[in-house]
mmCIF file of N, CA, C and O in Angstrom:
data_model
loop_
_atom_site.group_PDB
_atom_site.id
_atom_site.type_symbol
_atom_site.label_atom_id
_atom_site.label_comp_id
_atom_site.label_asym_id
_atom_site.label_seq_id
_atom_site.Cartn_x
_atom_site.Cartn_y
_atom_site.Cartn_z
ATOM 1 N N UNK A 30 32.081 43.171 13.408
ATOM 2 C CA UNK A 30 31.436 41.434 12.637
ATOM 3 C C UNK A 30 30.230 42.425 12.417
ATOM 4 O O UNK A 30 29.772 43.927 12.804
ATOM 5 N N UNK A 31 29.929 41.958 11.197
ATOM 6 C CA UNK A 31 28.702 42.073 10.979
ATOM 7 C C UNK A 31 27.319 41.961 11.120
ATOM 8 O O UNK A 31 27.636 40.917 12.512
ATOM 9 N N UNK A 32 26.030 42.022 10.978
ATOM 10 C CA UNK A 32 24.897 41.707 11.777
ATOM 11 C C UNK A 32 24.647 39.774 11.661
ATOM 12 O O UNK A 32 24.455 39.572 12.418
ATOM 13 N N UNK A 33 24.889 39.312 10.187
ATOM 14 C CA UNK A 33 25.057 38.140 10.422
ATOM 15 C C UNK A 33 25.808 37.205 11.389
ATOM 16 O O UNK A 33 25.496 35.976 11.791
ATOM 17 N N UNK A 34 26.867 37.311 11.313
ATOM 18 C CA UNK A 34 28.157 36.926 12.277
ATOM 19 C C UNK A 34 27.408 37.092 13.588
ATOM 20 O O UNK A 34 27.650 35.664 14.260
ATOM 21 N N UNK A 35 26.891 37.559 14.081
ATOM 22 C CA UNK A 35 26.613 38.285 15.172
ATOM 23 C C UNK A 35 25.365 37.358 16.156
ATOM 24 O O UNK A 35 25.237 36.433 16.275
ATOM 25 N N UNK A 36 23.983 36.104 14.569
ATOM 26 C CA UNK A 36 22.673 36.321 14.464
ATOM 27 C C UNK A 36 24.198 35.091 14.608
ATOM 28 O O UNK A 36 23.196 33.786 16.193
ATOM 29 N N UNK A 37 24.541 33.769 13.731
ATOM 30 C CA UNK A 37 24.774 32.941 14.257
ATOM 31 C C UNK A 37 25.581 32.582 15.363
ATOM 32 O O UNK A 37 25.221 31.180 15.752
ATOM 33 N N UNK A 38 26.140 33.672 15.671
ATOM 34 C CA UNK A 38 27.177 33.132 17.570
ATOM 35 C C UNK A 38 25.820 33.035 18.194
ATOM 36 O O UNK A 38 26.330 32.364 19.705
ATOM 37 N N UNK A 39 24.760 33.582 17.768
ATOM 38 C CA UNK A 39 23.734 33.613 18.719
ATOM 39 C C UNK A 39 23.223 32.068 19.391
ATOM 40 O O UNK A 39 22.466 31.587 19.889
ATOM 41 N N UNK A 40 22.905 31.594 17.237
ATOM 42 C CA UNK A 40 22.492 30.806 17.589
ATOM 43 C C UNK A 40 22.993 29.772 17.823
ATOM 44 O O UNK A 40 22.832 27.986 17.423
ATOM 45 N N UNK A 41 24.362 29.550 18.314
ATOM 46 C CA UNK A 41 25.254 28.402 17.477
ATOM 47 C C UNK A 41 24.715 27.197 19.254
ATOM 48 O O UNK A 41 24.583 28.098 19.631
ATOM 49 N N UNK A 42 24.555 25.736 19.151
ATOM 50 C CA UNK A 42 24.294 25.348 19.865
ATOM 51 C C UNK A 42 25.074 25.769 21.266
ATOM 52 O O UNK A 42 24.822 24.953 22.666
ATOM 53 N N UNK A 43 26.773 25.217 21.358
ATOM 54 C CA UNK A 43 27.464 25.578 22.423
ATOM 55 C C UNK A 43 26.841 26.860 23.713
ATOM 56 O O UNK A 43 27.307 26.430 24.740
ATOM 57 N N UNK A 44 25.748 28.294 22.950
ATOM 58 C CA UNK A 44 26.167 29.121 23.284
ATOM 59 C C UNK A 44 24.567 28.869 24.514
ATOM 60 O O UNK A 44 24.131 29.960 24.716
ATOM 61 N N UNK A 45 23.619 27.659 23.831
ATOM 62 C CA UNK A 45 23.104 27.508 24.753
ATOM 63 C C UNK A 45 22.447 27.483 26.237
ATOM 64 O O UNK A 45 23.130 26.166 26.440
ATOM 65 N N UNK A 46 21.224 27.525 26.655
ATOM 66 C CA UNK A 46 21.291 27.079 27.344
ATOM 67 C C UNK A 46 20.555 25.560 27.979
ATOM 68 O O UNK A 46 20.330 24.845 26.617
ATOM 69 N N UNK A 47 21.384 24.907 29.088
ATOM 70 C CA UNK A 47 21.095 23.332 28.600
ATOM 71 C C UNK A 47 20.216 23.131 28.565
ATOM 72 O O UNK A 47 19.855 21.928 28.540
ATOM 73 N N UNK A 48 18.627 23.997 29.519
ATOM 74 C CA UNK A 48 17.438 23.698 28.915
ATOM 75 C C UNK A 48 17.119 22.684 27.269
ATOM 76 O O UNK A 48 16.752 22.053 26.815
ATOM 77 N N UNK A 49 17.317 24.125 26.727
ATOM 78 C CA UNK A 49 17.165 24.194 25.366
ATOM 79 C C UNK A 49 17.909 22.905 24.801
ATOM 80 O O UNK A 49 17.369 22.318 23.301
ATOM 81 N N UNK A 50 19.053 22.776 24.835
ATOM 82 C CA UNK A 50 20.217 21.321 24.338
ATOM 83 C C UNK A 50 19.254 20.369 24.558
ATOM 84 O O UNK A 50 19.436 19.995 24.055
ATOM 85 N N UNK A 51 18.289 20.375 25.661
ATOM 86 C CA UNK A 51 18.364 18.975 25.603
ATOM 87 C C UNK A 51 16.901 19.107 25.381
ATOM 88 O O UNK A 51 16.524 17.886 24.538
ATOM 89 N N UNK A 52 15.836 19.568 25.413
ATOM 90 C CA UNK A 52 14.597 20.009 24.292
ATOM 91 C C UNK A 52 15.125 19.732 23.098
ATOM 92 O O UNK A 52 13.920 18.659 21.949
ATOM 93 N N UNK A 53 16.797 19.947 22.360
ATOM 94 C CA UNK A 53 16.576 20.154 21.128
ATOM 95 C C UNK A 53 16.762 18.579 20.748
ATOM 96 O O UNK A 53 16.591 17.897 19.989
ATOM 97 N N UNK A 54 18.018 18.331 21.800
ATOM 98 C CA UNK A 54 18.224 16.587 21.084
ATOM 99 C C UNK A 54 17.350 15.849 21.683
ATOM 100 O O UNK A 54 16.967 14.427 21.045
ATOM 101 N N UNK A 55 16.318 15.898 22.914
ATOM 102 C CA UNK A 55 15.496 15.351 22.827
ATOM 103 C C UNK A 55 13.944 15.082 22.091
ATOM 104 O O UNK A 55 13.831 14.268 21.459
ATOM 105 N N UNK A 56 14.170 16.164 21.040
ATOM 106 C CA UNK A 56 13.311 16.578 19.984
ATOM 107 C C UNK A 56 13.775 15.816 18.650
ATOM 108 O O UNK A 56 13.153 15.079 17.925
ATOM 109 N N UNK A 57 15.068 15.731 18.611
ATOM 110 C CA UNK A 57 15.843 15.151 17.548
ATOM 111 C C UNK A 57 15.547 13.684 17.465
ATOM 112 O O UNK A 57 15.040 12.766 17.051
ATOM 113 N N UNK A 58 16.243 13.549 19.121
ATOM 114 C CA UNK A 58 16.115 11.848 19.203
ATOM 115 C C UNK A 58 14.337 10.745 19.308
ATOM 116 O O UNK A 58 14.091 9.330 18.803
ATOM 117 N N UNK A 59 13.696 11.553 19.315
ATOM 118 C CA UNK A 59 12.237 10.862 19.643
ATOM 119 C C UNK A 59 11.682 11.013 18.154
ATOM 120 O O UNK A 59 11.576 10.050 17.543
ATOM 121 N N UNK A 60 11.570 12.440 17.818
ATOM 122 C CA UNK A 60 10.941 12.011 16.506
ATOM 123 C C UNK A 60 11.397 12.516 15.005
ATOM 124 O O UNK A 60 10.225 11.705 14.321
ATOM 125 N N UNK A 61 12.538 12.944 15.130
ATOM 126 C CA UNK A 61 12.698 11.910 13.448
ATOM 127 C C UNK A 61 12.768 10.500 13.473
ATOM 128 O O UNK A 61 12.197 10.229 12.857
ATOM 129 N N UNK A 62 13.079 9.148 14.680
ATOM 130 C CA UNK A 62 12.886 7.864 14.247
ATOM 131 C C UNK A 62 11.370 7.949 14.296
ATOM 132 O O UNK A 62 11.302 6.295 13.448
ATOM 133 N N UNK A 63 10.697 8.263 14.781
ATOM 134 C CA UNK A 63 9.465 8.160 14.824
ATOM 135 C C UNK A 63 8.797 8.769 13.374
ATOM 136 O O UNK A 63 7.894 7.804 12.621
ATOM 137 N N UNK A 64 9.217 9.532 12.707
ATOM 138 C CA UNK A 64 9.039 9.613 11.110
ATOM 139 C C UNK A 64 9.341 9.072 10.890
ATOM 140 O O UNK A 64 8.506 8.509 9.457
ATOM 141 N N UNK A 65 10.662 8.347 10.427
ATOM 142 C CA UNK A 65 11.152 7.266 9.639
ATOM 143 C C UNK A 65 10.401 5.842 9.925
ATOM 144 O O UNK A 65 9.946 5.235 8.865
ATOM 145 N N UNK A 66 9.516 5.711 11.493
ATOM 146 C CA UNK A 66 9.227 4.160 11.157
ATOM 147 C C UNK A 66 7.858 4.607 10.715
ATOM 148 O O UNK A 66 7.169 3.813 10.439
ATOM 149 N N UNK A 67 7.379 5.670 10.481
ATOM 150 C CA UNK A 67 6.267 6.465 9.739
ATOM 151 C C UNK A 67 5.696 5.902 8.739
ATOM 152 O O UNK A 67 4.989 4.859 7.892
ATOM 153 N N UNK A 68 6.925 6.429 8.428
ATOM 154 C CA UNK A 68 6.888 6.351 6.318
ATOM 155 C C UNK A 68 6.981 4.654 5.934
ATOM 156 O O UNK A 68 6.679 4.624 5.320
ATOM 157 N N UNK A 69 8.118 4.336 6.965
ATOM 158 C CA UNK A 69 8.285 2.784 6.725
ATOM 159 C C UNK A 69 7.278 1.728 6.754
ATOM 160 O O UNK A 69 6.949 1.155 5.810
ATOM 161 N N UNK A 70 6.265 1.967 7.493
ATOM 162 C CA UNK A 70 5.047 1.697 7.990
ATOM 163 C C UNK A 70 4.546 1.830 7.680
ATOM 164 O O UNK A 70 3.670 0.293 6.151
ATOM 165 N N UNK A 71 3.633 3.271 6.149
ATOM 166 C CA UNK A 71 2.766 3.720 5.832
ATOM 167 C C UNK A 71 3.228 2.513 4.313
ATOM 168 O O UNK A 71 2.827 2.234 3.576
ATOM 169 N N UNK A 72 5.224 2.626 3.681
ATOM 170 C CA UNK A 72 5.110 2.486 2.645
ATOM 171 C C UNK A 72 5.177 0.685 2.773
ATOM 172 O O UNK A 72 4.873 -0.285 1.662
ATOM 173 N N UNK A 73 5.085 -0.456 3.656
ATOM 174 C CA UNK A 73 5.083 -1.671 3.601
ATOM 175 C C UNK A 73 3.066 -1.880 3.651
ATOM 176 O O UNK A 73 3.211 -2.119 3.000
ATOM 177 N N UNK A 74 2.480 -1.230 4.842
ATOM 178 C CA UNK A 74 1.505 -1.333 4.265
ATOM 179 C C UNK A 74 0.729 -0.887 2.974
ATOM 180 O O UNK A 74 -0.345 -1.744 2.761
ATOM 181 N N UNK A 75 1.135 0.068 2.231
ATOM 182 C CA UNK A 75 0.678 -0.408 1.338
ATOM 183 C C UNK A 75 1.231 -0.487 0.190
ATOM 184 O O UNK A 75 0.628 -1.391 -0.761
ATOM 185 N N UNK A 76 1.833 -1.629 0.171
ATOM 186 C CA UNK A 76 3.075 -2.188 -1.325
ATOM 187 C C UNK A 76 1.451 -4.098 -0.206
ATOM 188 O O UNK A 76 1.355 -4.705 -1.228
ATOM 189 N N UNK A 77 1.087 -4.273 0.485
ATOM 190 C CA UNK A 77 0.789 -5.596 1.446
ATOM 191 C C UNK A 77 -0.164 -5.448 0.403
ATOM 192 O O UNK A 77 -0.958 -6.629 0.471
ATOM 193 N N UNK A 78 -1.260 -3.977 0.852
ATOM 194 C CA UNK A 78 -2.759 -3.872 -0.017
ATOM 195 C C UNK A 78 -2.799 -4.551 -0.699
ATOM 196 O O UNK A 78 -3.480 -4.719 -1.187
ATOM 197 N N UNK A 79 -1.898 -3.958 -1.669
ATOM 198 C CA UNK A 79 -1.616 -3.692 -2.929
ATOM 199 C C UNK A 79 -1.487 -5.626 -3.608
ATOM 200 O O UNK A 79 -2.148 -6.075 -4.599
ATOM 201 N N UNK A 80 -0.884 -5.681 -2.668
ATOM 202 C CA UNK A 80 -0.738 -7.568 -3.003
ATOM 203 C C UNK A 80 -1.735 -8.161 -2.441
ATOM 204 O O UNK A 80 -1.713 -8.932 -3.571
ATOM 205 N N UNK A 81 -2.163 -8.011 -1.832
ATOM 206 C CA UNK A 81 -3.906 -8.962 -1.384
ATOM 207 C C UNK A 81 -4.403 -8.282 -1.998
ATOM 208 O O UNK A 81 -5.883 -9.428 -2.370
ATOM 209 N N UNK A 82 -4.268 -7.190 -2.728
ATOM 210 C CA UNK A 82 -5.646 -6.747 -3.557
ATOM 211 C C UNK A 82 -5.400 -7.545 -4.828
ATOM 212 O O UNK A 82 -6.410 -8.213 -6.250
ATOM 213 N N UNK A 83 -4.087 -7.873 -5.532
ATOM 214 C CA UNK A 83 -3.945 -8.496 -6.639
ATOM 215 C C UNK A 83 -4.379 -9.641 -6.650
ATOM 216 O O UNK A 83 -4.768 -10.817 -7.718
ATOM 217 N N UNK A 84 -3.944 -10.808 -5.460
ATOM 218 C CA UNK A 84 -4.268 -11.490 -5.108
ATOM 219 C C UNK A 84 -5.555 -12.148 -4.776
ATOM 220 O O UNK A 84 -6.439 -13.107 -5.422
ATOM 221 N N UNK A 85 -6.354 -11.465 -4.703
ATOM 222 C CA UNK A 85 -8.140 -10.972 -4.353
ATOM 223 C C UNK A 85 -8.469 -11.222 -6.091
ATOM 224 O O UNK A 85 -10.007 -11.782 -6.235
ATOM 225 N N UNK A 86 -7.976 -10.441 -6.885
ATOM 226 C CA UNK A 86 -7.801 -9.854 -8.106
ATOM 227 C C UNK A 86 -8.133 -11.242 -8.886
ATOM 228 O O UNK A 86 -8.991 -11.814 -9.798
ATOM 229 N N UNK A 87 -7.243 -11.896 -9.143
ATOM 230 C CA UNK A 87 -6.824 -13.205 -9.482
ATOM 231 C C UNK A 87 -7.759 -14.114 -9.251
ATOM 232 O O UNK A 87 -8.256 -15.341 -9.534
ATOM 233 N N UNK A 88 -7.929 -14.531 -7.568
ATOM 234 C CA UNK A 88 -9.191 -15.086 -7.084
ATOM 235 C C UNK A 88 -9.990 -15.219 -8.367
ATOM 236 O O UNK A 88 -10.941 -16.340 -8.367
ATOM 237 N N UNK A 89 -10.687 -14.190 -7.725
ATOM 238 C CA UNK A 89 -12.047 -13.121 -8.516
ATOM 239 C C UNK A 89 -11.963 -13.874 -9.811
ATOM 240 O O UNK A 89 -12.566 -14.753 -10.917
ATOM 241 N N UNK A 90 -10.823 -13.610 -11.087
ATOM 242 C CA UNK A 90 -10.946 -13.872 -12.458
ATOM 243 C C UNK A 90 -10.892 -15.547 -12.571
ATOM 244 O O UNK A 90 -11.782 -16.439 -12.881
ATOM 245 N N UNK A 91 -10.240 -16.216 -11.482
ATOM 246 C CA UNK A 91 -10.042 -17.750 -11.852
ATOM 247 C C UNK A 91 -11.768 -18.560 -11.743
ATOM 248 O O UNK A 91 -12.046 -19.459 -12.277
ATOM 249 N N UNK A 92 -12.986 -17.971 -10.024
ATOM 250 C CA UNK A 92 -14.061 -17.902 -10.527
ATOM 251 C C UNK A 92 -14.962 -17.626 -11.388
ATOM 252 O O UNK A 92 -15.988 -18.688 -11.045
ATOM 253 N N UNK A 93 -14.877 -16.710 -12.163
ATOM 254 C CA UNK A 93 -15.549 -16.140 -13.182
ATOM 255 C C UNK A 93 -15.300 -17.125 -14.154
ATOM 256 O O UNK A 93 -16.050 -17.663 -15.013
ATOM 257 N N UNK A 94 -13.773 -17.451 -14.313
ATOM 258 C CA UNK A 94 -13.422 -18.968 -14.995
ATOM 259 C C UNK A 94 -14.180 -20.002 -15.200
ATOM 260 O O UNK A 94 -14.492 -20.122 -16.560
ATOM 261 N N UNK A 95 -13.915 -20.318 -14.300
ATOM 262 C CA UNK A 95 -14.940 -21.474 -13.966
ATOM 263 C C UNK A 95 -16.344 -21.525 -13.629
ATOM 264 O O UNK A 95 -17.063 -22.711 -14.859
ATOM 265 N N UNK A 96 -16.844 -20.405 -13.728
ATOM 266 C CA UNK A 96 -18.773 -20.259 -13.827
ATOM 267 C C UNK A 96 -19.059 -20.040 -14.796
ATOM 268 O O UNK A 96 -19.609 -21.459 -15.189
ATOM 269 N N UNK A 97 -18.244 -19.666 -16.335
ATOM 270 C CA UNK A 97 -17.797 -19.364 -17.451
ATOM 271 C C UNK A 97 -18.142 -20.729 -18.527
ATOM 272 O O UNK A 97 -19.140 -21.564 -18.991
ATOM 273 N N UNK A 98 -16.703 -21.316 -17.827
ATOM 274 C CA UNK A 98 -17.164 -23.109 -18.605
ATOM 275 C C UNK A 98 -17.412 -23.657 -17.952
ATOM 276 O O UNK A 98 -18.228 -24.249 -18.747
ATOM 277 N N UNK A 99 -18.289 -23.707 -17.099
ATOM 278 C CA UNK A 99 -19.113 -24.593 -16.683
ATOM 279 C C UNK A 99 -20.819 -24.539 -17.488
ATOM 280 O O UNK A 99 -21.388 -24.861 -17.606
ATOM 281 N N UNK A 100 -21.102 -23.222 -17.593
ATOM 282 C CA UNK A 100 -21.872 -22.681 -18.343
ATOM 283 C C UNK A 100 -22.222 -22.946 -20.039
ATOM 284 O O UNK A 100 -22.633 -23.769 -20.255
ATOM 285 N N UNK A 101 -20.529 -22.811 -20.548
ATOM 286 C CA UNK A 101 -20.643 -23.322 -21.749
ATOM 287 C C UNK A 101 -20.927 -24.533 -21.764
ATOM 288 O O UNK A 101 -21.215 -25.135 -22.841
ATOM 289 N N UNK A 102 -20.669 -25.856 -21.001
ATOM 290 C CA UNK A 102 -20.181 -27.137 -20.852
ATOM 291 C C UNK A 102 -21.652 -27.624 -20.717
ATOM 292 O O UNK A 102 -22.268 -28.145 -21.869
ATOM 293 N N UNK A 103 -22.647 -26.512 -19.796
ATOM 294 C CA UNK A 103 -23.706 -27.227 -19.627
ATOM 295 C C UNK A 103 -25.294 -26.343 -20.976
ATOM 296 O O UNK A 103 -25.418 -27.136 -22.036
ATOM 297 N N UNK A 104 -25.097 -25.186 -22.129
ATOM 298 C CA UNK A 104 -24.774 -25.024 -22.828
ATOM 299 C C UNK A 104 -24.399 -26.227 -24.066
ATOM 300 O O UNK A 104 -24.945 -26.250 -25.240
ATOM 301 N N UNK A 105 -23.138 -26.603 -23.765
ATOM 302 C CA UNK A 105 -23.160 -27.921 -24.986
ATOM 303 C C UNK A 105 -23.046 -28.800 -24.406
ATOM 304 O O UNK A 105 -24.415 -29.847 -25.862
ATOM 305 N N UNK A 106 -24.610 -29.478 -24.078
ATOM 306 C CA UNK A 106 -24.558 -31.032 -23.267
ATOM 307 C C UNK A 106 -26.150 -30.225 -23.646
ATOM 308 O O UNK A 106 -26.453 -31.261 -24.568
ATOM 309 N N UNK A 107 -26.222 -29.418 -23.424
ATOM 310 C CA UNK A 107 -27.906 -29.050 -23.965
ATOM 311 C C UNK A 107 -28.469 -28.937 -25.702
ATOM 312 O O UNK A 107 -28.842 -29.439 -26.034
ATOM 313 N N UNK A 108 -26.637 -28.801 -26.361
ATOM 314 C CA UNK A 108 -26.946 -28.659 -27.706
ATOM 315 C C UNK A 108 -26.943 -29.742 -28.549
ATOM 316 O O UNK A 108 -27.448 -30.539 -29.193
ATOM 317 N N UNK A 109 -26.268 -30.843 -27.381
ATOM 318 C CA UNK A 109 -26.202 -31.909 -28.541
ATOM 319 C C UNK A 109 -27.539 -32.959 -28.016
ATOM 320 O O UNK A 109 -27.828 -34.010 -28.689
ATOM 321 N N UNK A 110 -28.167 -32.676 -26.601
ATOM 322 C CA UNK A 110 -29.051 -33.019 -26.210
ATOM 323 C C UNK A 110 -30.026 -33.222 -27.051
ATOM 324 O O UNK A 110 -31.113 -32.892 -27.830
ATOM 325 N N UNK A 111 -30.331 -31.725 -27.437
ATOM 326 C CA UNK A 111 -31.281 -30.891 -28.707
ATOM 327 C C UNK A 111 -31.220 -32.162 -30.381
ATOM 328 O O UNK A 111 -32.159 -32.294 -30.915
ATOM 329 N N UNK A 112 -29.715 -32.030 -30.518
ATOM 330 C CA UNK A 112 -29.713 -32.390 -31.324
ATOM 331 C C UNK A 112 -29.602 -33.974 -31.930
ATOM 332 O O UNK A 112 -30.026 -34.299 -33.006
ATOM 333 N N UNK A 113 -29.843 -34.752 -30.974
ATOM 334 C CA UNK A 113 -29.923 -36.071 -30.919
ATOM 335 C C UNK A 113 -31.217 -36.586 -31.006
ATOM 336 O O UNK A 113 -31.756 -37.558 -30.997
ATOM 337 N N UNK A 114 -32.405 -35.281 -30.287
ATOM 338 C CA UNK A 114 -33.664 -35.632 -30.068
ATOM 339 C C UNK A 114 -34.778 -35.402 -31.313
ATOM 340 O O UNK A 114 -34.719 -34.618 -32.385
ATOM 341 N N UNK A 115 -35.464 -36.794 -31.770
ATOM 342 C CA UNK A 115 -35.781 -37.116 -33.112
ATOM 343 C C UNK A 115 -36.568 -36.053 -33.105
ATOM 344 O O UNK A 115 -37.358 -35.556 -34.291
ATOM 345 N N UNK A 116 -37.406 -35.512 -31.927
ATOM 346 C CA UNK A 116 -38.451 -34.637 -31.994
ATOM 347 C C UNK A 116 -37.994 -32.827 -31.973
ATOM 348 O O UNK A 116 -38.677 -32.199 -33.017
ATOM 349 N N UNK A 117 -36.723 -33.022 -32.435
ATOM 350 C CA UNK A 117 -36.308 -31.405 -32.213
ATOM 351 C C UNK A 117 -36.425 -31.406 -34.195
ATOM 352 O O UNK A 117 -35.989 -30.359 -34.416
ATOM 353 N N UNK A 118 -35.886 -32.346 -35.306
ATOM 354 C CA UNK A 118 -36.135 -32.560 -36.554
ATOM 355 C C UNK A 118 -36.834 -31.641 -37.343
ATOM 356 O O UNK A 118 -37.312 -31.129 -38.343
ATOM 357 N N UNK A 119 -38.022 -32.191 -36.287
ATOM 358 C CA UNK A 119 -39.413 -31.995 -36.974
ATOM 359 C C UNK A 119 -39.956 -30.667 -36.475
ATOM 360 O O UNK A 119 -40.187 -30.012 -37.623
ATOM 361 N N UNK A 120 -39.208 -29.829 -35.769
ATOM 362 C CA UNK A 120 -39.150 -28.654 -35.797
ATOM 363 C C UNK A 120 -39.064 -27.507 -36.218
ATOM 364 O O UNK A 120 -39.358 -26.548 -37.126
#
């Protein structure tokens, strides 16, 4: 047998002591789901933060539009008052 064949035989799970088998299985059973759960939570949080950011931006745009409309309405009222004031025509 060549050298690679011997190395592969040594790494087989069946040839390992029970202690190492248990450690490997424990790591696989505990770490892999934790990594998957962490990735899933990270993806969900990113999506939720983006959604809330978009909602808050739209709400802010709505408030700015309302404030601008109010200012334009006030300017329009002032211009009407000035145009109908007989004293302004003398100016």
